[in-house]
Amino acid sequence: MNAATAHAATAHLPITAELLARYNIAGPRYTSYPTADRFTSAFGSNDLVQALHARLQTAGSATSTDSSRPLSLYVHIPFCASLCYFCACNKIITKHREWAADYLQQLQQELLLYHPHLTHSPAQAERPTVSQLHLGGGSPTFLSDDELKQLMHMLQTFFIFDPQGEYSIEVDPRTVDTQRLRHLKQLGFNRISFGIQDFDPAVQQAVHRVQPVEQVFALMQAAREAGFTSINTDLIYGLPHQNADSFTRTLQQVCALRPDRIALYAYAHLPERFKAQRRIDAHHLPTGNDKIHLLALALQHFSEAGYVYVGMDHFALPDDELAQAKKQGTLQRNFQGYSTRPNCDLIGLGISAISRIGNCYSQNAKTLDAYGQLLAQGQLPVERGLRLTRDDQIRHAVIMAIMCQGEVLFDALQRDWQIDFAAYFAKEIGQLEQLQTQGLVNMQADRFCVTPMGWYFVRAVAMVFDHHLQTTRANAHAAGTDAAHIEQPVRFSKIL
Ligand code: SF4
């Protein structure tokens, strides 16, 4: 494969293989700003408690930390029965099914520690409302049906679930059958995400994740019959043995499945950081040019199949809520990616889970031992986090406007933050002008917009405003080193 064949695949799209090569670069996915690699251990459980109290104190006001706002919950189930060699998630590979029961007890302890800080009265009767729940991992379906039921019952003891809410679960197709899917629906889940990655048998063998295409087709059908309102599938390009022919077959099969949403992630081979990846023979990986071609093929197939490009790896059918939100300019972004819900406060439960309360991010301890020790000391199990500075908050607003609306209105920012946009972002405007010459943004007197082509490289536009990343790059440049090794790789954070 070469640039010419890649160009052929993108010929009907407003992008070129040259642009893909230049701007489809490693970088943060901006599910938060600042990104999680900026969190520090100076932020601990007392800081999280303070943020929770500030949220309670502002109840009734119109501030962003108003506790009357609904909450979003994320629960991390870290266990998997089998290792996928591409995996960069925080997971524990084990055959010890009994570990799940202990973990559920720890989650209950964590909830008990949270509860006094979420309600005005310690009375159990007062339960905050939750409008979003996401079970991720690891493999949430490592838990048995009874354990999942126990977990949902536990959460319902502490929270009221809004009947209109979004309740989603990541599912490893190898761990469920029709009956289990029905059970998940009965438990209240209305959204489901299947990890597919690639249907080609040689690719599946090479990444140690064999799940025949017929099995996934049957599960998708069963999920629809069970009544899930939204079905997502995850794919990865850049895996060993992937080539244009095999990946085209996978793309055709995925389009035939017609999921409501598709997430397409790049595989970043970083065996020095992710031990599992050492089992992948690098000789079988597609080259950089081949990866661009695979991406171009995916863009072509999804576009021809009628999918809307939502932004940053995500595609949706035109009548899906995400595509509609993109059209109406109401898209939001949180740790699970794009969302249609307003930016709720987020409580992350379980090891490595991230919370966002008001202007604070916090992340739980990443190992079972450290998590258990903090809980045993009666502390919320926070390992690190961050309180956003005023500059962080301004840049957060700009970056989320880029990622979600593709448009930054200067007046709104000037009014909200009492800044002169042109003066505050003089350096960044210089960089935007370069992107304008490439056709990625359109600068106007009162705003700048991401162009239709720029949406495919929206990460590169957002990176202009990432002060932390720019500082790291400048320091690396001054030291004569390559910044690439200290920047976040393109990550697939929730591939099951
Ligand atoms: S990709 Fe998912 S199922 Fe596979 S090892 Fe990683 S977390 Fe577990």
Coordinates of C-alpha atoms and ligand atoms in Angstrom, one line a residue:
M1 CA 0.0 0.0 0.0
N2 CA 1.2 3.5 -0.7
A3 CA 0.0 7.1 -0.5
A4 CA -1.6 6.8 -3.9
T5 CA -3.9 3.9 -2.9
A6 CA -4.7 5.6 0.4
H7 CA -5.5 8.7 -1.6
A8 CA -7.9 6.6 -3.8
A9 CA -9.7 5.5 -0.7
T10 CA -10.3 9.0 0.5
A11 CA -10.9 10.6 -2.9
H12 CA -14.6 11.2 -2.2
L13 CA -13.9 12.6 1.3
P14 CA -12.8 16.2 2.1
I15 CA -9.4 14.8 3.3
T16 CA -6.2 13.5 1.7
A17 CA -3.8 10.8 2.8
E18 CA -1.2 13.5 3.1
L19 CA -3.3 15.3 5.7
L20 CA -4.0 12.0 7.5
A21 CA -0.2 11.5 7.7
R22 CA 0.4 15.0 9.0
Y23 CA -2.4 15.5 11.4
N24 CA -3.7 12.1 12.5
I25 CA -1.0 12.2 15.2
A26 CA -0.6 10.8 18.6
G27 CA -2.0 13.0 21.3
P28 CA -4.6 13.3 24.0
R29 CA -8.2 12.3 23.4
Y30 CA -9.4 15.2 25.6
T31 CA -11.9 13.4 27.5
S32 CA -10.7 15.8 30.2
Y33 CA -8.6 18.9 30.2
P34 CA -6.0 19.0 31.7
T35 CA -5.4 15.4 30.7
A36 CA -5.1 12.6 33.3
D37 CA -1.3 12.5 32.9
R38 CA -1.2 15.9 34.6
F39 CA -2.8 14.7 37.8
T40 CA -0.6 14.8 40.9
S41 CA -0.4 13.0 44.2
A42 CA -0.6 16.4 45.9
F43 CA -4.4 16.0 45.4
G44 CA -5.8 13.4 47.9
S45 CA -9.0 12.2 49.5
N46 CA -9.4 15.4 51.6
D47 CA -9.3 17.5 48.5
L48 CA -12.1 15.3 47.0
V49 CA -14.1 15.6 50.2
Q50 CA -13.7 19.4 50.0
A51 CA -14.9 19.4 46.4
L52 CA -17.9 17.3 47.4
H53 CA -18.8 19.7 50.3
A54 CA -18.5 22.7 48.0
R55 CA -20.9 20.9 45.6
L56 CA -23.4 20.5 48.5
Q57 CA -23.0 24.1 49.7
T58 CA -23.8 25.5 46.4
A59 CA -27.1 23.6 46.2
G60 CA -29.8 25.8 44.8
S61 CA -27.5 28.2 43.2
A62 CA -26.9 28.2 39.4
T63 CA -23.2 27.4 39.6
S64 CA -21.6 24.6 37.8
T65 CA -21.2 22.7 41.0
D66 CA -24.8 22.8 42.0
S67 CA -25.6 19.6 43.9
S68 CA -29.1 19.6 42.5
R69 CA -27.6 18.6 39.2
P70 CA -27.8 15.0 38.4
L71 CA -24.8 12.8 38.7
S72 CA -23.0 10.5 36.3
L73 CA -21.5 7.2 37.7
Y74 CA -18.7 5.1 36.3
V75 CA -17.9 1.8 37.8
H76 CA -14.6 0.1 36.9
I77 CA -14.6 -3.7 37.0
P78 CA -11.0 -4.6 36.4
F79 CA -11.1 -8.4 35.9
C80 CA -10.7 -10.3 32.6
A81 CA -10.4 -14.0 32.2
S82 CA -8.1 -13.8 29.2
L83 CA -5.5 -11.3 28.0
C84 CA -5.9 -9.5 24.7
Y85 CA -2.4 -8.7 23.6
F86 CA -3.2 -5.2 22.3
C87 CA -4.6 -4.2 25.7
A88 CA -3.6 -0.9 27.4
C89 CA -6.4 -0.8 29.9
N90 CA -6.1 -1.1 33.6
K91 CA -7.1 -4.7 34.1
I92 CA -6.3 -7.8 36.1
I93 CA -6.2 -11.1 34.3
T94 CA -7.4 -13.9 36.5
K95 CA -9.3 -17.2 36.7
H96 CA -10.2 -16.5 40.3
R97 CA -13.9 -15.8 40.0
E98 CA -14.2 -15.4 43.7
W99 CA -12.2 -12.1 43.6
A100 CA -15.3 -10.5 42.2
A101 CA -17.2 -11.0 45.4
D102 CA -14.5 -9.3 47.5
Y103 CA -14.4 -6.4 45.0
L104 CA -18.1 -5.9 45.2
Q105 CA -17.7 -5.5 49.0
Q106 CA -15.0 -2.9 48.4
L107 CA -17.2 -1.0 46.1
Q108 CA -19.9 -1.0 48.8
Q109 CA -17.3 0.4 51.2
E110 CA -16.4 3.1 48.8
L111 CA -20.1 4.0 48.4
L112 CA -20.5 4.2 52.1
L113 CA -17.6 6.6 52.4
Y114 CA -19.1 8.7 49.6
H115 CA -22.6 8.8 51.0
P116 CA -22.2 11.4 53.8
H117 CA -20.6 13.8 51.3
L118 CA -23.4 13.5 48.7
T119 CA -26.4 14.3 50.8
H120 CA -27.4 17.0 53.2
S121 CA -28.6 14.4 55.7
P122 CA -26.9 11.2 56.5
A123 CA -30.4 9.5 56.3
Q124 CA -30.3 6.8 53.7
A125 CA -33.6 8.0 52.4
E126 CA -31.9 11.0 50.7
R127 CA -30.5 9.7 47.5
P128 CA -29.0 11.8 44.8
T129 CA -30.3 11.3 41.3
V130 CA -28.2 9.6 38.7
S131 CA -28.8 10.2 35.0
Q132 CA -25.9 8.2 33.5
L133 CA -24.2 5.0 34.5
H134 CA -21.3 3.3 32.7
L135 CA -19.9 -0.1 33.6
G136 CA -16.4 -0.4 32.1
G137 CA -13.2 -2.3 32.7
G138 CA -11.6 -4.8 32.4
S139 CA -14.6 -6.9 31.6
P140 CA -17.8 -6.0 33.5
T141 CA -19.3 -9.3 32.4
F142 CA -16.6 -11.1 34.3
L143 CA -19.2 -10.7 37.1
S144 CA -21.8 -13.4 37.2
D145 CA -25.5 -12.5 36.6
D146 CA -26.1 -12.6 40.4
E147 CA -23.1 -10.4 41.0
L148 CA -24.2 -7.9 38.4
K149 CA -27.6 -7.9 40.1
Q150 CA -26.0 -7.4 43.5
L151 CA -24.0 -4.4 42.1
M152 CA -27.1 -2.7 40.5
H153 CA -29.1 -3.2 43.7
M154 CA -26.2 -1.7 45.7
L155 CA -26.1 1.3 43.5
Q156 CA -29.8 1.7 43.7
T157 CA -29.6 1.8 47.5
F158 CA -27.4 4.9 47.3
F159 CA -28.9 6.6 44.2
I160 CA -32.1 7.2 42.4
F161 CA -31.8 6.3 38.7
D162 CA -33.6 8.7 36.4
P163 CA -36.0 6.7 34.3
Q164 CA -34.9 8.7 31.2
G165 CA -31.2 8.0 32.0
E166 CA -28.5 6.3 29.9
Y167 CA -27.2 3.1 31.4
S168 CA -24.5 1.4 29.5
I169 CA -22.2 -1.6 29.8
E170 CA -19.1 -2.7 27.9
V171 CA -19.5 -6.3 26.8
D172 CA -16.8 -8.8 25.8
P173 CA -18.8 -11.0 23.3
R174 CA -16.9 -14.1 24.5
T175 CA -18.6 -13.7 27.9
V176 CA -22.2 -13.4 27.1
D177 CA -25.1 -15.3 25.5
T178 CA -28.7 -14.4 24.6
Q179 CA -29.9 -15.1 28.1
R180 CA -27.2 -12.9 29.7
L181 CA -28.0 -10.1 27.4
R182 CA -31.7 -10.3 28.4
H183 CA -30.6 -10.3 32.0
L184 CA -28.5 -7.1 31.5
K185 CA -31.6 -5.4 30.0
Q186 CA -33.7 -6.5 32.9
L187 CA -31.2 -5.0 35.3
G188 CA -31.8 -1.6 33.7
F189 CA -29.0 -1.3 31.1
N190 CA -30.3 0.3 27.9
R191 CA -27.0 0.8 26.0
I192 CA -24.5 -1.8 25.2
S193 CA -21.0 -1.7 23.7
F194 CA -19.5 -4.7 22.0
G195 CA -15.7 -5.0 21.6
I196 CA -15.1 -6.3 18.0
Q197 CA -11.7 -4.9 17.1
D198 CA -11.4 -7.0 13.9
F199 CA -13.3 -10.0 12.5
D200 CA -10.4 -11.5 10.6
P201 CA -9.4 -14.9 12.1
A202 CA -5.6 -14.3 11.6
V203 CA -5.8 -11.0 13.4
Q204 CA -7.9 -12.4 16.2
Q205 CA -5.3 -15.2 16.7
A206 CA -2.5 -12.8 16.7
V207 CA -4.0 -10.6 19.4
H208 CA -5.3 -13.6 21.4
R209 CA -8.9 -12.7 21.1
V210 CA -10.9 -15.2 19.1
Q211 CA -14.6 -14.4 18.7
P212 CA -16.1 -15.7 15.4
V213 CA -18.1 -13.2 13.3
E214 CA -21.2 -15.5 13.5
Q215 CA -21.1 -15.3 17.3
V216 CA -21.1 -11.4 17.3
F217 CA -23.8 -11.2 14.6
A218 CA -26.0 -13.5 16.8
L219 CA -25.3 -11.4 19.9
M220 CA -26.1 -8.1 18.1
Q221 CA -29.4 -9.6 17.0
A222 CA -30.2 -10.8 20.5
A223 CA -29.3 -7.3 21.9
R224 CA -31.7 -5.7 19.6
E225 CA -34.5 -8.2 20.4
A226 CA -33.8 -7.7 24.1
G227 CA -34.6 -4.0 23.6
F228 CA -31.3 -2.2 24.0
T229 CA -31.9 1.3 22.5
S230 CA -28.3 1.9 21.4
I231 CA -25.6 -0.6 20.3
N232 CA -22.0 0.5 20.0
T233 CA -19.1 -1.4 18.5
D234 CA -15.4 -0.8 18.9
L235 CA -12.9 -1.4 16.2
I236 CA -9.1 -1.1 16.1
Y237 CA -6.9 -0.4 13.1
G238 CA -3.1 -1.0 13.2
L239 CA -3.3 -4.6 14.6
P240 CA -1.0 -7.4 13.5
H241 CA -1.8 -9.0 10.1
Q242 CA -4.4 -6.4 9.2
N243 CA -4.2 -5.5 5.6
A244 CA -6.4 -3.7 3.1
D245 CA -8.3 -6.8 2.0
S246 CA -8.9 -8.3 5.4
F247 CA -9.9 -4.9 7.0
T248 CA -12.2 -4.2 4.1
R249 CA -14.0 -7.5 4.9
T250 CA -14.3 -6.5 8.6
L251 CA -15.6 -3.0 7.6
Q252 CA -18.2 -4.6 5.3
Q253 CA -19.3 -7.0 8.1
V254 CA -19.5 -4.1 10.6
C255 CA -21.6 -2.0 8.2
A256 CA -23.8 -5.0 7.6
L257 CA -24.3 -5.3 11.4
R258 CA -25.5 -1.6 11.4
P259 CA -24.6 -0.7 15.0
D260 CA -26.0 2.7 16.1
R261 CA -22.4 3.9 16.9
I262 CA -19.0 2.9 15.9
A263 CA -15.8 3.8 17.7
L264 CA -12.6 3.3 15.7
Y265 CA -9.3 3.5 17.6
A266 CA -5.7 3.5 16.4
Y267 CA -3.5 0.8 17.9
A268 CA -0.3 2.3 19.4
H269 CA 2.4 -0.3 19.9
L270 CA 4.1 0.6 23.1
P271 CA 5.5 -2.7 24.5
E272 CA 7.9 -0.9 26.8
R273 CA 4.8 0.6 28.6
F274 CA 2.2 -2.1 28.2
K275 CA 3.5 -5.6 29.0
A276 CA 0.7 -7.4 27.2
Q277 CA 1.9 -5.9 23.9
R278 CA 5.2 -7.7 24.1
R279 CA 3.4 -10.8 22.9
I280 CA 2.7 -9.1 19.6
D281 CA 5.3 -9.7 16.9
A282 CA 6.1 -6.2 15.6
H283 CA 7.1 -7.7 12.3
H284 CA 3.4 -8.4 11.6
L285 CA 2.2 -4.8 12.3
P286 CA 1.1 -2.6 9.5
T287 CA 3.5 0.2 8.7
G288 CA 2.7 3.8 9.3
N289 CA 1.5 4.2 5.6
D290 CA -0.5 1.0 5.8
K291 CA -2.2 2.3 9.0
I292 CA -3.2 5.5 7.2
H293 CA -4.6 3.4 4.4
L294 CA -6.6 1.3 6.9
L295 CA -8.0 4.5 8.4
A296 CA -8.9 5.9 5.0
L297 CA -10.7 2.6 4.2
A298 CA -12.7 2.9 7.4
L299 CA -13.7 6.5 6.7
Q300 CA -14.7 5.5 3.2
H301 CA -16.9 2.6 4.3
F302 CA -18.6 4.4 7.2
S303 CA -19.3 7.4 5.0
E304 CA -20.7 5.3 2.2
A305 CA -22.8 3.3 4.7
G306 CA -24.4 6.6 5.8
Y307 CA -22.6 7.1 9.2
V308 CA -22.1 10.6 10.4
Y309 CA -18.6 11.4 11.7
V310 CA -19.2 12.7 15.2
G311 CA -15.6 13.5 15.9
M312 CA -12.5 11.9 17.5
D313 CA -12.9 8.3 16.5
H314 CA -16.7 8.2 16.7
F315 CA -19.3 7.6 14.0
A316 CA -23.1 7.4 14.4
L317 CA -26.1 6.7 12.3
P318 CA -27.9 10.0 11.3
D319 CA -30.9 9.4 13.6
D320 CA -28.7 8.4 16.6
E321 CA -28.8 10.9 19.5
L322 CA -25.0 11.6 19.1
A323 CA -25.4 12.5 15.4
Q324 CA -28.4 14.7 16.2
A325 CA -26.5 16.4 19.0
K326 CA -23.6 17.1 16.7
K327 CA -26.1 18.7 14.2
Q328 CA -27.7 20.8 16.9
G329 CA -24.5 21.8 18.5
T330 CA -25.3 20.3 21.8
L331 CA -22.6 17.5 21.9
Q332 CA -20.8 17.0 25.2
R333 CA -17.6 15.2 26.1
N334 CA -16.7 13.3 29.2
F335 CA -14.5 10.4 30.3
Q336 CA -16.6 7.9 28.3
G337 CA -16.1 10.0 25.1
Y338 CA -19.0 11.9 23.4
S339 CA -22.3 12.2 25.2
T340 CA -25.6 14.0 24.7
R341 CA -25.9 14.7 28.4
P342 CA -25.0 18.0 30.1
N343 CA -21.7 17.9 31.9
C344 CA -22.8 16.2 35.1
D345 CA -20.5 15.7 38.0
L346 CA -19.0 12.3 37.7
I347 CA -18.3 9.8 40.5
G348 CA -15.9 7.1 39.5
L349 CA -15.9 3.9 41.6
G350 CA -13.4 1.1 41.7
I351 CA -9.7 0.9 41.0
S352 CA -8.2 3.6 38.7
A353 CA -11.7 5.2 38.2
I354 CA -11.7 9.0 37.6
S355 CA -14.2 11.4 39.2
R356 CA -14.9 15.0 38.3
I357 CA -16.6 17.1 40.9
G358 CA -16.9 20.8 40.1
N359 CA -13.4 22.0 39.1
C360 CA -11.6 19.0 40.5
Y361 CA -10.5 15.7 39.0
S362 CA -9.5 12.8 41.2
Q363 CA -8.3 9.3 40.3
N364 CA -8.6 6.2 42.6
A365 CA -5.6 4.0 43.4
K366 CA -4.7 1.8 40.5
T367 CA -4.0 -1.5 42.3
L368 CA -6.3 -3.7 44.3
D369 CA -3.9 -3.5 47.2
A370 CA -3.6 0.3 47.3
Y371 CA -7.3 0.7 46.8
G372 CA -8.1 -1.8 49.6
Q373 CA -5.6 -0.2 52.0
L374 CA -7.1 3.3 51.6
L375 CA -10.6 1.9 52.1
A376 CA -9.5 0.1 55.2
Q377 CA -8.2 3.4 56.6
G378 CA -11.7 4.8 56.1
Q379 CA -10.5 7.1 53.3
L380 CA -11.9 7.7 49.8
P381 CA -9.4 5.7 47.8
V382 CA -7.9 8.7 45.9
E383 CA -4.3 8.4 44.6
R384 CA -4.0 11.6 42.6
G385 CA -5.9 14.4 41.0
L386 CA -6.0 18.0 40.2
R387 CA -7.8 21.2 41.1
L388 CA -8.2 23.2 37.9
T389 CA -6.6 26.7 37.8
R390 CA -8.4 29.6 36.2
D391 CA -6.3 29.2 33.1
D392 CA -7.1 25.4 33.1
Q393 CA -10.8 26.3 33.2
I394 CA -10.6 28.8 30.4
R395 CA -8.7 26.3 28.2
H396 CA -11.1 23.5 29.2
A397 CA -13.9 25.7 27.9
V398 CA -12.1 26.3 24.6
I399 CA -11.0 22.7 24.1
M400 CA -14.4 21.3 24.8
A401 CA -16.0 23.9 22.4
I402 CA -13.6 22.7 19.7
M403 CA -14.1 19.0 20.4
C404 CA -17.9 19.2 20.7
Q405 CA -19.2 22.2 18.8
G406 CA -16.3 22.8 16.4
E407 CA -16.6 26.4 17.0
V408 CA -15.2 28.9 19.5
L409 CA -17.2 32.2 20.0
F410 CA -14.9 34.9 21.3
D411 CA -17.6 37.0 22.9
A412 CA -18.9 34.2 25.0
L413 CA -15.5 33.4 26.4
Q414 CA -14.7 37.1 26.9
R415 CA -18.0 37.6 28.8
D416 CA -17.7 34.4 30.9
W417 CA -14.0 34.8 31.8
Q418 CA -13.4 38.6 31.5
I419 CA -10.6 38.1 29.1
D420 CA -9.5 39.7 25.8
F421 CA -9.5 36.6 23.6
A422 CA -7.0 38.0 21.0
A423 CA -4.6 39.1 23.8
Y424 CA -5.0 36.0 26.0
F425 CA -4.5 33.5 23.1
A426 CA -2.1 35.6 20.9
K427 CA 0.3 32.6 20.5
E428 CA -2.4 30.1 19.8
I429 CA -4.0 32.4 17.2
G430 CA -0.7 32.3 15.3
Q431 CA -0.8 28.5 15.3
L432 CA -4.4 28.5 14.2
E433 CA -3.5 30.6 11.2
Q434 CA -1.1 27.8 10.1
L435 CA -4.0 25.3 10.4
Q436 CA -6.2 27.7 8.4
T437 CA -3.8 27.5 5.5
Q438 CA -4.2 23.7 5.6
G439 CA -8.0 24.1 5.5
L440 CA -8.6 22.7 9.0
V441 CA -10.0 25.9 10.6
N442 CA -11.7 29.0 9.4
M443 CA -10.8 32.2 11.3
Q444 CA -13.4 35.0 11.5
A445 CA -13.6 38.3 13.4
D446 CA -15.8 36.9 16.2
R447 CA -15.0 33.2 16.1
F448 CA -13.1 30.3 14.6
C449 CA -14.7 27.2 13.3
V450 CA -13.4 23.7 12.6
T451 CA -14.0 23.0 8.9
P452 CA -15.7 19.8 7.7
M453 CA -12.2 18.5 6.9
G454 CA -10.8 19.8 10.2
W455 CA -13.3 17.5 12.1
Y456 CA -11.2 14.6 11.1
F457 CA -8.2 16.2 12.8
V458 CA -10.0 17.9 15.6
R459 CA -7.4 16.6 18.1
A460 CA -4.7 18.6 16.4
V461 CA -6.8 21.8 16.6
A462 CA -7.5 21.2 20.4
M463 CA -3.8 20.5 21.0
V464 CA -3.0 24.2 20.1
F465 CA -4.8 25.3 23.3
D466 CA -3.3 22.6 25.6
H467 CA -0.9 24.7 27.7
H468 CA 0.6 21.7 29.5
L469 CA 1.3 19.8 26.2
Q470 CA 2.8 22.9 24.6
T471 CA 5.0 23.5 27.6
T472 CA 6.2 19.9 27.6
R473 CA 7.0 20.2 23.9
A474 CA 8.8 23.5 24.3
N475 CA 10.9 22.1 27.1
A476 CA 11.7 18.9 25.1
H477 CA 12.6 21.1 22.2
A478 CA 14.9 23.3 24.3
A479 CA 16.6 20.1 25.7
G480 CA 17.0 18.7 22.2
T481 CA 14.9 15.6 22.9
D482 CA 11.8 14.2 21.2
A483 CA 8.6 15.1 23.0
A484 CA 6.7 12.3 21.4
H485 CA 7.8 9.8 24.1
I486 CA 6.3 12.0 26.9
E487 CA 3.0 12.7 25.2
Q488 CA 0.0 10.5 25.6
P489 CA -0.2 7.9 22.9
V490 CA -3.3 7.4 20.9
R491 CA -5.2 5.3 23.4
F492 CA -8.1 3.0 23.2
S493 CA -9.2 3.3 26.8
K494 CA -12.3 1.1 26.8
I495 CA -11.7 -1.8 24.4
L496 CA -13.4 -4.9 25.5
Ligands
SF4_1 S1 -9.0 -5.6 25.8 FE1 -10.7 -5.6 27.3 S2 -11.1 -7.9 27.6 FE2 -9.1 -7.7 26.6 S3 -7.6 -7.8 28.3 FE3 -8.0 -5.6 27.8 S4 -9.7 -5.0 29.2 FE4 -9.6 -7.3 29.2

